C-alpha cells in the first residue's frame, strides 16, 4: 500500500497551526519504519498557548453555560462523525500504531460508543438538596472543573483519547489533548471532527509534541484545573509531583502486570484462546495484558502444550493485511526493550518455551517485529515475572491451591486487571474479591464498556475512568446555603 505523506497541523484556539518553532516530527509505520506523515513538533510555548486558549474558552459562557442538552447533542453529532469516518480512523490507527486493522476498528467503535454514552449524560449531572436545620435551603452544584489536560499513551490512541475527552466535554470543561508523539494521527482527526460537530473555538485543543517538553509543561501549568494521565507508572509519579506543586486534580491510569488464572474446572479450549489473545493482542502492548498466566497443576501440561501449539502458528505481519494475526511493536526502541527483557528472563532461569527473537521472515526485517514469546517456571522475583514488559511476552507459573495462586497473583506493585477461568461460582466470586486489582474478568478477558468503571489499585493508578461515577472527577462540588428566615 502506498501512503501519501501529509504535513499536518495541530489545533490550538480553533486554528490549525504549525509549531512556533516551525519544526516537524516524522510519524512512521512500525511495520516497515517508513514515514507516513509529518506533524508539528510543538514547543513549551505552544503548550502554554493551548492552555491559554482553553482557559479563554472556559471563561466565555458559550460552552460552560450552554444548555447541557445542546452540549449532549454536539457530542452525539461527534459520535456520528466518528462512525462515518471509522474506516479512515481505523486505517490511520493501524498504520501509525501497528495493531491489526480489526483491532483498530474495534477501538474506533469503542470511541464512538464512549462519546455516545457521555453525550447522554451531559444533562444528567445533578446536584442535591441536603436537609439542614429549618428556614434554610442547602444544595450542591456540580460545576465543570475548568481546563483539563489529557495525556494519552501510544498503545490505544483513539480509544484512550476519547475515554477522557467524552466525560470532560459532557461536563462542560475545555480541554487540551496531548497524544503520544509516536501516535498522534487519530487525535488530530478527532480534533477536526469535534470542530465539525460544532464544539466552539478553543474548547478542544490538540498539541503534538514530546512528553518531556509539551507534556511536562501541560502538567505543570498553574492554569490547568485537572490532569488525566494515562501512561507508565514511572511518568505517572512525575506527573503527580508536578500536579502537587499547583494542587491540580489528577487522575492516573497506569500500567499493569496482570494475572490470568485458569482453574481445572474451566472451559479449557476457551481459556487457552483467552490466555493467548490476552497477551498477544496489540503485540502485548496493553495496560491490561494478561502477562502472567497461572495454570493449575492438574491441567498444566495439556494446557501449555495447546497454548504453545496455537502460538506457533500465529502469522506475523503488517496490521493492515487481513491475514495478519500479530503486528509489530510500536518502535525500534520498544523492540530492543522487549528483546532485552527476554534475554533477562533466560539469564534469570525462566524456561523459554517458544519465541524470544526477531522473526526470520525476510519480509519483516524492516519492521519492529518480535516473536510471540512464552516462558514457564517464572517467579515473582524475576524481571519477566514482575516488570511490565509491554510486549508479546507471557510468563507462566504452575499453582496448586486457591490460597497459593491468590498470593502469587497479588505479589506485584501493580493492581489493574485480572482474569480467572472456572465453572465454580464460589471460586469465581471468592477469588474476584481477593485479587488486588481494579477490574476482574471471569470467564472472559479484555472486556470493558464505556459504562463500566476502569481503574487501577496500587501503582496502577488513582481514580477511575468510564461509568457514570467517573463524572465526579470531571466536576467540582459547590455547596450553597440559603437563609430563608
Ligand atoms: P509513558 O508514560 O512513556 O507516556 C505516556 C504519555 O505521557 C505520552 O503521551 C508521553 O508523551 C507523555 N509523557 C512522557 N513524559 C511526560 C512528562 N514528563 N510529563 C507529562 N507527560 C509525559 O507511557 P507509554 O506511552 O509508553 O504508554 C505505555 C504505558 O501506559 C504502559 O505502562 C501502560 O500500561 C499504560 N497504560 C495504562 C492504561 C490504563 O488505562 N491504566 C491504558 C493504556 C496504557 P510522549 O510519548 O510524546 O513522550
PDB file of N, CA, C and O and ligand atoms in Angstrom, residues 151-156 160 163 178-182 209-212 215-216 219 229-233 235 238-239 253-256 286-287 388 390 416 454 460, ligand 1:
ATOM      1  N   UNK A 151      -3.347  13.522  28.769  1.00  0.00           N
ATOM      2  CA  UNK A 151      -2.081  12.983  28.255  1.00  0.00           C
ATOM      3  C   UNK A 151      -2.315  11.513  27.894  1.00  0.00           C
ATOM      4  O   UNK A 151      -2.687  10.707  28.746  1.00  0.00           O
ATOM      5  N   UNK A 152      -2.107  11.203  26.631  1.00  0.00           N
ATOM      6  CA  UNK A 152      -2.540   9.913  26.079  1.00  0.00           C
ATOM      7  C   UNK A 152      -1.314   9.094  25.646  1.00  0.00           C
ATOM      8  O   UNK A 152      -0.419   9.645  25.008  1.00  0.00           O
ATOM      9  N   UNK A 153      -1.267   7.791  25.956  1.00  0.00           N
ATOM     10  CA  UNK A 153      -0.136   6.978  25.504  1.00  0.00           C
ATOM     11  C   UNK A 153      -0.349   6.495  24.063  1.00  0.00           C
ATOM     12  O   UNK A 153      -1.379   6.777  23.454  1.00  0.00           O
ATOM     13  N   UNK A 154       0.621   5.728  23.566  1.00  0.00           N
ATOM     14  CA  UNK A 154       0.583   5.359  22.140  1.00  0.00           C
ATOM     15  C   UNK A 154      -0.140   4.044  21.871  1.00  0.00           C
ATOM     16  O   UNK A 154      -0.335   3.677  20.729  1.00  0.00           O
ATOM     17  N   UNK A 155      -0.534   3.294  22.912  1.00  0.00           N
ATOM     18  CA  UNK A 155      -0.986   1.930  22.617  1.00  0.00           C
ATOM     19  C   UNK A 155      -2.464   1.812  22.217  1.00  0.00           C
ATOM     20  O   UNK A 155      -2.833   0.891  21.500  1.00  0.00           O
ATOM     21  N   UNK A 156      -3.294   2.736  22.726  1.00  0.00           N
ATOM     22  CA  UNK A 156      -4.703   2.783  22.299  1.00  0.00           C
ATOM     23  C   UNK A 156      -5.036   4.258  22.020  1.00  0.00           C
ATOM     24  O   UNK A 156      -5.834   4.864  22.755  1.00  0.00           O
ATOM     25  N   UNK A 160      -8.265   5.797  24.071  1.00  0.00           N
ATOM     26  CA  UNK A 160      -7.936   6.453  25.341  1.00  0.00           C
ATOM     27  C   UNK A 160      -8.118   7.962  25.268  1.00  0.00           C
ATOM     28  O   UNK A 160      -8.474   8.585  26.274  1.00  0.00           O
ATOM     29  N   UNK A 163     -11.814   8.275  25.745  1.00  0.00           N
ATOM     30  CA  UNK A 163     -12.262   7.866  27.080  1.00  0.00           C
ATOM     31  C   UNK A 163     -12.264   9.044  28.064  1.00  0.00           C
ATOM     32  O   UNK A 163     -13.115   9.105  28.950  1.00  0.00           O
ATOM     33  N   UNK A 178      -2.930  15.903  24.602  1.00  0.00           N
ATOM     34  CA  UNK A 178      -1.574  15.656  24.081  1.00  0.00           C
ATOM     35  C   UNK A 178      -1.419  14.168  23.793  1.00  0.00           C
ATOM     36  O   UNK A 178      -1.234  13.358  24.687  1.00  0.00           O
ATOM     37  N   UNK A 179      -1.527  13.803  22.510  1.00  0.00           N
ATOM     38  CA  UNK A 179      -1.279  12.396  22.173  1.00  0.00           C
ATOM     39  C   UNK A 179       0.202  12.105  22.317  1.00  0.00           C
ATOM     40  O   UNK A 179       1.013  13.034  22.395  1.00  0.00           O
ATOM     41  N   UNK A 180       0.561  10.832  22.333  1.00  0.00           N
ATOM     42  CA  UNK A 180       1.984  10.486  22.327  1.00  0.00           C
ATOM     43  C   UNK A 180       2.600  11.009  21.031  1.00  0.00           C
ATOM     44  O   UNK A 180       1.963  10.971  19.974  1.00  0.00           O
ATOM     45  N   UNK A 181       3.845  11.457  21.100  1.00  0.00           N
ATOM     46  CA  UNK A 181       4.451  11.974  19.865  1.00  0.00           C
ATOM     47  C   UNK A 181       4.642  10.872  18.832  1.00  0.00           C
ATOM     48  O   UNK A 181       4.803  11.139  17.653  1.00  0.00           O
ATOM     49  N   UNK A 182       4.567   9.617  19.286  1.00  0.00           N
ATOM     50  CA  UNK A 182       4.698   8.494  18.349  1.00  0.00           C
ATOM     51  C   UNK A 182       3.402   8.274  17.553  1.00  0.00           C
ATOM     52  O   UNK A 182       3.446   7.840  16.404  1.00  0.00           O
ATOM     53  N   UNK A 209       3.527  16.954  20.431  1.00  0.00           N
ATOM     54  CA  UNK A 209       4.902  17.238  20.827  1.00  0.00           C
ATOM     55  C   UNK A 209       5.331  16.189  21.827  1.00  0.00           C
ATOM     56  O   UNK A 209       4.573  15.260  22.134  1.00  0.00           O
ATOM     57  N   UNK A 210       6.531  16.348  22.345  1.00  0.00           N
ATOM     58  CA  UNK A 210       7.072  15.303  23.208  1.00  0.00           C
ATOM     59  C   UNK A 210       6.525  15.415  24.629  1.00  0.00           C
ATOM     60  O   UNK A 210       6.094  16.482  25.076  1.00  0.00           O
ATOM     61  N   UNK A 211       6.584  14.287  25.332  1.00  0.00           N
ATOM     62  CA  UNK A 211       6.200  14.290  26.740  1.00  0.00           C
ATOM     63  C   UNK A 211       7.142  15.167  27.540  1.00  0.00           C
ATOM     64  O   UNK A 211       6.706  15.930  28.413  1.00  0.00           O
ATOM     65  N   UNK A 212       8.445  15.062  27.215  1.00  0.00           N
ATOM     66  CA  UNK A 212       9.439  15.786  28.006  1.00  0.00           C
ATOM     67  C   UNK A 212       9.209  17.295  27.939  1.00  0.00           C
ATOM     68  O   UNK A 212       9.352  17.988  28.942  1.00  0.00           O
ATOM     69  N   UNK A 215       4.335  17.689  27.320  1.00  0.00           N
ATOM     70  CA  UNK A 215       3.625  17.016  28.423  1.00  0.00           C
ATOM     71  C   UNK A 215       3.983  17.642  29.759  1.00  0.00           C
ATOM     72  O   UNK A 215       3.104  17.981  30.563  1.00  0.00           O
ATOM     73  N   UNK A 216       5.293  17.854  29.984  1.00  0.00           N
ATOM     74  CA  UNK A 216       5.686  18.358  31.301  1.00  0.00           C
ATOM     75  C   UNK A 216       5.215  19.789  31.497  1.00  0.00           C
ATOM     76  O   UNK A 216       4.848  20.179  32.605  1.00  0.00           O
ATOM     77  N   UNK A 219       1.359  19.577  32.434  1.00  0.00           N
ATOM     78  CA  UNK A 219       1.010  19.099  33.781  1.00  0.00           C
ATOM     79  C   UNK A 219       1.550  20.021  34.882  1.00  0.00           C
ATOM     80  O   UNK A 219       1.179  19.884  36.048  1.00  0.00           O
ATOM     81  N   UNK A 229      -4.015  11.549  33.161  1.00  0.00           N
ATOM     82  CA  UNK A 229      -2.795  10.984  32.604  1.00  0.00           C
ATOM     83  C   UNK A 229      -2.955   9.478  32.444  1.00  0.00           C
ATOM     84  O   UNK A 229      -3.262   8.772  33.411  1.00  0.00           O
ATOM     85  N   UNK A 230      -2.732   8.978  31.258  1.00  0.00           N
ATOM     86  CA  UNK A 230      -2.673   7.536  31.029  1.00  0.00           C
ATOM     87  C   UNK A 230      -1.291   7.224  30.491  1.00  0.00           C
ATOM     88  O   UNK A 230      -0.883   7.791  29.477  1.00  0.00           O
ATOM     89  N   UNK A 231      -0.578   6.349  31.190  1.00  0.00           N
ATOM     90  CA  UNK A 231       0.776   6.033  30.759  1.00  0.00           C
ATOM     91  C   UNK A 231       1.468   5.175  31.797  1.00  0.00           C
ATOM     92  O   UNK A 231       0.816   4.504  32.608  1.00  0.00           O
ATOM     93  N   UNK A 232       2.781   5.224  31.796  1.00  0.00           N
ATOM     94  CA  UNK A 232       3.536   4.335  32.679  1.00  0.00           C
ATOM     95  C   UNK A 232       3.526   4.850  34.117  1.00  0.00           C
ATOM     96  O   UNK A 232       3.336   6.051  34.361  1.00  0.00           O
ATOM     97  N   UNK A 233       3.761   3.941  35.058  1.00  0.00           N
ATOM     98  CA  UNK A 233       3.785   4.319  36.474  1.00  0.00           C
ATOM     99  C   UNK A 233       4.913   5.313  36.724  1.00  0.00           C
ATOM    100  O   UNK A 233       4.769   6.262  37.500  1.00  0.00           O
ATOM    101  N   UNK A 235       6.251   7.640  34.696  1.00  0.00           N
ATOM    102  CA  UNK A 235       5.883   9.006  34.310  1.00  0.00           C
ATOM    103  C   UNK A 235       4.728   9.503  35.174  1.00  0.00           C
ATOM    104  O   UNK A 235       4.677  10.681  35.529  1.00  0.00           O
ATOM    105  N   UNK A 238       5.904  11.247  38.160  1.00  0.00           N
ATOM    106  CA  UNK A 238       6.409  12.613  37.870  1.00  0.00           C
ATOM    107  C   UNK A 238       5.239  13.580  37.676  1.00  0.00           C
ATOM    108  O   UNK A 238       5.279  14.723  38.117  1.00  0.00           O
ATOM    109  N   UNK A 239       4.192  13.087  37.009  1.00  0.00           N
ATOM    110  CA  UNK A 239       3.021  13.933  36.755  1.00  0.00           C
ATOM    111  C   UNK A 239       2.374  14.319  38.084  1.00  0.00           C
ATOM    112  O   UNK A 239       1.992  15.477  38.309  1.00  0.00           O
ATOM    113  N   UNK A 253      -4.081   6.711  35.212  1.00  0.00           N
ATOM    114  CA  UNK A 253      -4.365   5.359  34.695  1.00  0.00           C
ATOM    115  C   UNK A 253      -3.032   4.794  34.252  1.00  0.00           C
ATOM    116  O   UNK A 253      -2.503   5.191  33.205  1.00  0.00           O
ATOM    117  N   UNK A 254      -2.455   3.891  35.049  1.00  0.00           N
ATOM    118  CA  UNK A 254      -1.065   3.480  34.801  1.00  0.00           C
ATOM    119  C   UNK A 254      -0.975   2.011  34.371  1.00  0.00           C
ATOM    120  O   UNK A 254      -1.951   1.435  33.911  1.00  0.00           O
ATOM    121  N   UNK A 255       0.182   1.440  34.558  1.00  0.00           N
ATOM    122  CA  UNK A 255       0.438   0.123  33.980  1.00  0.00           C
ATOM    123  C   UNK A 255      -0.114  -1.047  34.770  1.00  0.00           C
ATOM    124  O   UNK A 255      -0.809  -0.886  35.771  1.00  0.00           O
ATOM    125  N   UNK A 256       0.225  -2.249  34.299  1.00  0.00           N
ATOM    126  CA  UNK A 256      -0.253  -3.458  34.965  1.00  0.00           C
ATOM    127  C   UNK A 256       0.679  -4.637  34.704  1.00  0.00           C
ATOM    128  O   UNK A 256       1.473  -4.623  33.754  1.00  0.00           O
ATOM    129  N   UNK A 286      -0.410  -3.601  26.074  1.00  0.00           N
ATOM    130  CA  UNK A 286      -1.693  -3.262  26.695  1.00  0.00           C
ATOM    131  C   UNK A 286      -1.492  -3.160  28.199  1.00  0.00           C
ATOM    132  O   UNK A 286      -0.869  -4.032  28.802  1.00  0.00           O
ATOM    133  N   UNK A 287      -2.082  -2.109  28.801  1.00  0.00           N
ATOM    134  CA  UNK A 287      -2.031  -1.989  30.264  1.00  0.00           C
ATOM    135  C   UNK A 287      -2.696  -3.203  30.903  1.00  0.00           C
ATOM    136  O   UNK A 287      -2.317  -3.644  31.969  1.00  0.00           O
ATOM    137  N   UNK A 388       6.512  -4.643  33.976  1.00  0.00           N
ATOM    138  CA  UNK A 388       5.571  -4.549  32.850  1.00  0.00           C
ATOM    139  C   UNK A 388       6.409  -4.497  31.571  1.00  0.00           C
ATOM    140  O   UNK A 388       7.021  -3.483  31.256  1.00  0.00           O
ATOM    141  N   UNK A 390       5.412  -4.874  28.378  1.00  0.00           N
ATOM    142  CA  UNK A 390       4.714  -4.145  27.320  1.00  0.00           C
ATOM    143  C   UNK A 390       5.123  -4.636  25.931  1.00  0.00           C
ATOM    144  O   UNK A 390       5.494  -3.876  25.043  1.00  0.00           O
ATOM    145  N   UNK A 416      -4.053  -3.613  38.273  1.00  0.00           N
ATOM    146  CA  UNK A 416      -5.004  -3.056  37.307  1.00  0.00           C
ATOM    147  C   UNK A 416      -6.142  -4.011  36.967  1.00  0.00           C
ATOM    148  O   UNK A 416      -7.313  -3.728  37.226  1.00  0.00           O
ATOM    149  N   UNK A 454     -13.202   1.641  35.080  1.00  0.00           N
ATOM    150  CA  UNK A 454     -11.913   1.026  34.760  1.00  0.00           C
ATOM    151  C   UNK A 454     -10.833   1.858  35.441  1.00  0.00           C
ATOM    152  O   UNK A 454     -10.671   3.052  35.155  1.00  0.00           O
ATOM    153  N   UNK A 460      -1.014   1.012  39.895  1.00  0.00           N
ATOM    154  CA  UNK A 460      -1.708   1.083  38.602  1.00  0.00           C
ATOM    155  C   UNK A 460      -2.568   2.336  38.475  1.00  0.00           C
ATOM    156  O   UNK A 460      -3.200   2.542  37.436  1.00  0.00           O
TER     157      UNK A 460
HETATM  158  P1  LIG B   1       4.651   6.974  29.010  1.00  0.00           P
HETATM  159  O1  LIG B   1       4.442   7.153  30.464  1.00  0.00           O
HETATM  160  O2  LIG B   1       6.027   6.954  28.486  1.00  0.00           O
HETATM  161  O3  LIG B   1       3.891   8.115  28.198  1.00  0.00           O
HETATM  162  C1  LIG B   1       2.530   8.357  28.338  1.00  0.00           C
HETATM  163  C2  LIG B   1       2.213   9.762  27.864  1.00  0.00           C
HETATM  164  O4  LIG B   1       2.886  10.677  28.726  1.00  0.00           O
HETATM  165  C3  LIG B   1       2.709  10.075  26.454  1.00  0.00           C
HETATM  166  O5  LIG B   1       1.828  10.977  25.829  1.00  0.00           O
HETATM  167  C4  LIG B   1       4.044  10.757  26.724  1.00  0.00           C
HETATM  168  O6  LIG B   1       4.434  11.586  25.677  1.00  0.00           O
HETATM  169  C5  LIG B   1       3.682  11.550  27.965  1.00  0.00           C
HETATM  170  N1  LIG B   1       4.819  11.959  28.803  1.00  0.00           N
HETATM  171  C6  LIG B   1       6.080  11.451  28.835  1.00  0.00           C
HETATM  172  N2  LIG B   1       6.812  12.112  29.765  1.00  0.00           N
HETATM  173  C7  LIG B   1       5.996  13.038  30.315  1.00  0.00           C
HETATM  174  C8  LIG B   1       6.169  14.024  31.333  1.00  0.00           C
HETATM  175  N3  LIG B   1       7.328  14.178  31.963  1.00  0.00           N
HETATM  176  N4  LIG B   1       5.124  14.799  31.665  1.00  0.00           N
HETATM  177  C9  LIG B   1       3.939  14.650  31.049  1.00  0.00           C
HETATM  178  N5  LIG B   1       3.709  13.748  30.063  1.00  0.00           N
HETATM  179  C10 LIG B   1       4.732  12.954  29.711  1.00  0.00           C
HETATM  180  O7  LIG B   1       3.846   5.673  28.623  1.00  0.00           O
HETATM  181  P2  LIG B   1       3.735   4.980  27.212  1.00  0.00           P
HETATM  182  O8  LIG B   1       3.321   5.969  26.182  1.00  0.00           O
HETATM  183  O9  LIG B   1       4.946   4.179  26.992  1.00  0.00           O
HETATM  184  O10 LIG B   1       2.440   4.065  27.427  1.00  0.00           O
HETATM  185  C11 LIG B   1       2.502   2.824  27.958  1.00  0.00           C
HETATM  186  C12 LIG B   1       2.067   2.842  29.412  1.00  0.00           C
HETATM  187  O11 LIG B   1       0.720   3.278  29.526  1.00  0.00           O
HETATM  188  C13 LIG B   1       2.101   1.454  29.996  1.00  0.00           C
HETATM  189  O12 LIG B   1       2.665   1.486  31.289  1.00  0.00           O
HETATM  190  C14 LIG B   1       0.619   1.087  30.061  1.00  0.00           C
HETATM  191  O13 LIG B   1       0.326   0.096  30.988  1.00  0.00           O
HETATM  192  C15 LIG B   1      -0.014   2.400  30.368  1.00  0.00           C
HETATM  193  N6  LIG B   1      -1.440   2.387  30.024  1.00  0.00           N
HETATM  194  C16 LIG B   1      -2.386   2.413  31.025  1.00  0.00           C
HETATM  195  C17 LIG B   1      -3.737   2.318  30.724  1.00  0.00           C
HETATM  196  C18 LIG B   1      -4.795   2.335  31.795  1.00  0.00           C
HETATM  197  O14 LIG B   1      -5.961   2.507  31.472  1.00  0.00           O
HETATM  198  N7  LIG B   1      -4.445   2.125  33.054  1.00  0.00           N
HETATM  199  C19 LIG B   1      -4.180   2.174  29.338  1.00  0.00           C
HETATM  200  C20 LIG B   1      -3.111   2.140  28.378  1.00  0.00           C
HETATM  201  C21 LIG B   1      -1.794   2.252  28.719  1.00  0.00           C
HETATM  202  P3  LIG B   1       5.412  11.062  24.516  1.00  0.00           P
HETATM  203  O15 LIG B   1       5.023   9.671  24.185  1.00  0.00           O
HETATM  204  O16 LIG B   1       5.138  12.034  23.429  1.00  0.00           O
HETATM  205  O17 LIG B   1       6.792  11.179  25.060  1.00  0.00           O
END
